[in-house]
Structures are given as structure tokens and as C-alpha cells.
Amino acid sequence: MSHNVIGLSNRGYGRILGQCTATAKLFYAMWLAVARDDDPFVCVPLQRVSSNYDMESAKKLIENGIAFKPMADIYRDKKAKEFLRDCGPDTAINTFVVNLRDNKRC
């Protein structure tokens, strides 16, 4: 019944799925850059950063082009859009590890 209301096209469920994927990639980006150098913790997503980026350049791109920006601005920024495209489908499930930065105990 809902497919009659929402529709099966790119303006219906296709749009919903596209927004879910985009939001999951934004969450991935935010988890990647959440820990600052002076924070007492580290946060490491289990999905690797694309081979086109190293961790530092990815964090700078997220901080300058993605974090706290409206989606319209992100889609206009070519580098930010490429980064999100390169994240891949594995970011749909955000898995990450958080630990104390100077944790000497195991």
C-alpha cells in the first residue's frame, strides 16, 4: 500500500534510499573527525579511508568542507562530494572504536 503513496521511482523510495545513504556517509565522516588532537580519546571507524586520502587530509577536508555545512553546500563542493562518493557502501553501517588516547592498560 505505501508504494502507491510514496512511489517506486527516484522521486519516491529511490529518494529515501539516496538520503539514507548520504546521511550514513555524513555520519562516517563525522566519526572520522570527531576526536581532536587535544581530546583524551581517539575514535577510529573500522571502514578504511579511501586510498585517495590519508587520514590527516581526510580530517581536514571533513572539518573544512563537510562538518556543519548544509547539504547544498556539500554538493557544490567538488572535493567534499568526491570524498563522500569514495566512502563506498560499507559506510551504511557505522562501526567504530573509541578508546582513551593514552590508555596503557589492555
CSV table of C-alpha atoms in Angstrom, one decimal:
chain,number,residue,atom,x,y,z
A,1,MET,CA,0.0,0.0,0.0
A,2,SER,CA,2.8,2.5,0.8
A,3,HIS,CA,4.4,2.0,-2.6
A,4,ASN,CA,1.2,3.5,-4.1
A,5,VAL,CA,1.7,6.7,-2.0
A,6,ILE,CA,5.4,7.0,-2.0
A,7,GLY,CA,6.1,5.5,-5.4
A,8,LEU,CA,8.8,3.2,-6.7
A,9,SER,CA,10.7,5.9,-8.7
A,10,ASN,CA,13.7,8.1,-8.0
A,11,ARG,CA,11.2,10.6,-6.5
A,12,GLY,CA,9.8,8.1,-4.1
A,13,TYR,CA,11.7,5.2,-2.5
A,14,GLY,CA,14.8,6.0,-4.6
A,15,ARG,CA,15.0,9.4,-3.0
A,16,ILE,CA,14.5,7.9,0.5
A,17,LEU,CA,17.3,5.4,-0.1
A,18,GLY,CA,19.6,8.1,-1.5
A,19,GLN,CA,19.0,10.3,1.5
A,20,CYS,CA,19.7,7.3,3.9
A,21,THR,CA,23.0,6.6,2.1
A,22,ALA,CA,24.1,10.2,2.1
A,23,THR,CA,23.3,10.6,5.8
A,24,ALA,CA,25.2,7.4,6.6
A,25,LYS,CA,28.2,8.7,4.8
A,26,LEU,CA,28.0,12.0,6.7
A,27,PHE,CA,27.9,10.1,10.0
A,28,TYR,CA,31.0,8.2,8.8
A,29,ALA,CA,32.8,11.4,8.1
A,30,MET,CA,31.8,12.9,11.4
A,31,TRP,CA,33.1,9.8,13.3
A,32,LEU,CA,36.3,10.0,11.4
A,33,ALA,CA,36.9,13.6,12.5
A,34,VAL,CA,35.2,13.7,15.9
A,35,ALA,CA,38.4,13.4,18.0
A,36,ARG,CA,40.6,16.5,18.1
A,37,ASP,CA,44.3,16.4,18.9
A,38,ASP,CA,43.7,17.7,22.5
A,39,ASP,CA,40.8,15.3,23.3
A,40,PRO,CA,41.6,12.5,25.8
A,41,PHE,CA,40.1,9.9,23.4
A,42,VAL,CA,40.5,8.6,19.8
A,43,CYS,CA,37.8,7.4,17.5
A,44,VAL,CA,38.6,5.1,14.7
A,45,PRO,CA,36.0,3.9,12.1
A,46,LEU,CA,36.5,0.3,11.1
A,47,GLN,CA,35.9,1.1,7.4
A,48,ARG,CA,39.2,2.4,6.0
A,49,VAL,CA,39.5,5.8,4.4
A,50,SER,CA,39.6,5.7,0.6
A,51,SER,CA,43.1,5.1,-0.8
A,52,ASN,CA,42.8,8.6,-2.4
A,53,TYR,CA,43.2,10.2,1.0
A,54,ASP,CA,45.4,9.8,4.1
A,55,MET,CA,43.8,10.2,7.5
A,56,GLU,CA,45.0,13.8,8.0
A,57,SER,CA,43.9,15.1,4.6
A,58,ALA,CA,40.5,13.4,5.1
A,59,LYS,CA,40.1,15.0,8.5
A,60,LYS,CA,40.9,18.5,7.1
A,61,LEU,CA,38.5,18.0,4.3
A,62,ILE,CA,35.8,17.0,6.7
A,63,GLU,CA,36.4,19.9,9.0
A,64,ASN,CA,36.6,22.5,6.2
A,65,GLY,CA,34.1,21.1,3.7
A,66,ILE,CA,31.6,18.8,5.3
A,67,ALA,CA,31.2,19.4,9.1
A,68,PHE,CA,28.3,21.6,10.0
A,69,LYS,CA,27.6,22.5,6.4
A,70,PRO,CA,24.2,22.3,4.7
A,71,MET,CA,23.8,19.5,2.1
A,72,ALA,CA,23.5,22.1,-0.7
A,73,ASP,CA,27.0,23.5,0.1
A,74,ILE,CA,28.5,20.0,0.4
A,75,TYR,CA,27.1,19.0,-3.0
A,76,ARG,CA,28.5,22.2,-4.5
A,77,ASP,CA,32.0,21.5,-3.1
A,78,LYS,CA,33.7,19.1,-5.6
A,79,LYS,CA,36.2,17.7,-3.2
A,80,ALA,CA,33.7,17.1,-0.4
A,81,LYS,CA,31.3,15.4,-2.9
A,82,GLU,CA,34.2,13.2,-4.2
A,83,PHE,CA,35.2,12.2,-0.7
A,84,LEU,CA,31.6,11.2,0.2
A,85,ARG,CA,31.3,9.3,-3.1
A,86,ASP,CA,34.6,7.5,-2.4
A,87,CYS,CA,33.5,6.4,1.0
A,88,GLY,CA,31.7,3.4,-0.5
A,89,PRO,CA,28.7,1.3,0.5
A,90,ASP,CA,30.4,-0.1,3.6
A,91,THR,CA,29.6,3.1,5.5
A,92,ALA,CA,25.9,2.4,5.6
A,93,ILE,CA,26.6,0.6,8.9
A,94,ASN,CA,28.8,2.8,11.0
A,95,THR,CA,31.2,0.8,13.1
A,96,PHE,CA,34.0,2.4,15.1
A,97,VAL,CA,36.2,2.1,18.1
A,98,VAL,CA,36.6,4.7,20.8
A,99,ASN,CA,39.4,4.4,23.3
A,100,LEU,CA,41.4,6.6,25.7
A,101,ARG,CA,44.3,8.3,23.9
A,102,ASP,CA,46.9,7.3,26.4
A,103,ASN,CA,45.4,4.0,27.5
A,104,LYS,CA,48.4,1.9,28.6
A,105,ARG,CA,46.2,-0.9,30.0
A,106,CYS,CA,44.8,-3.7,27.8
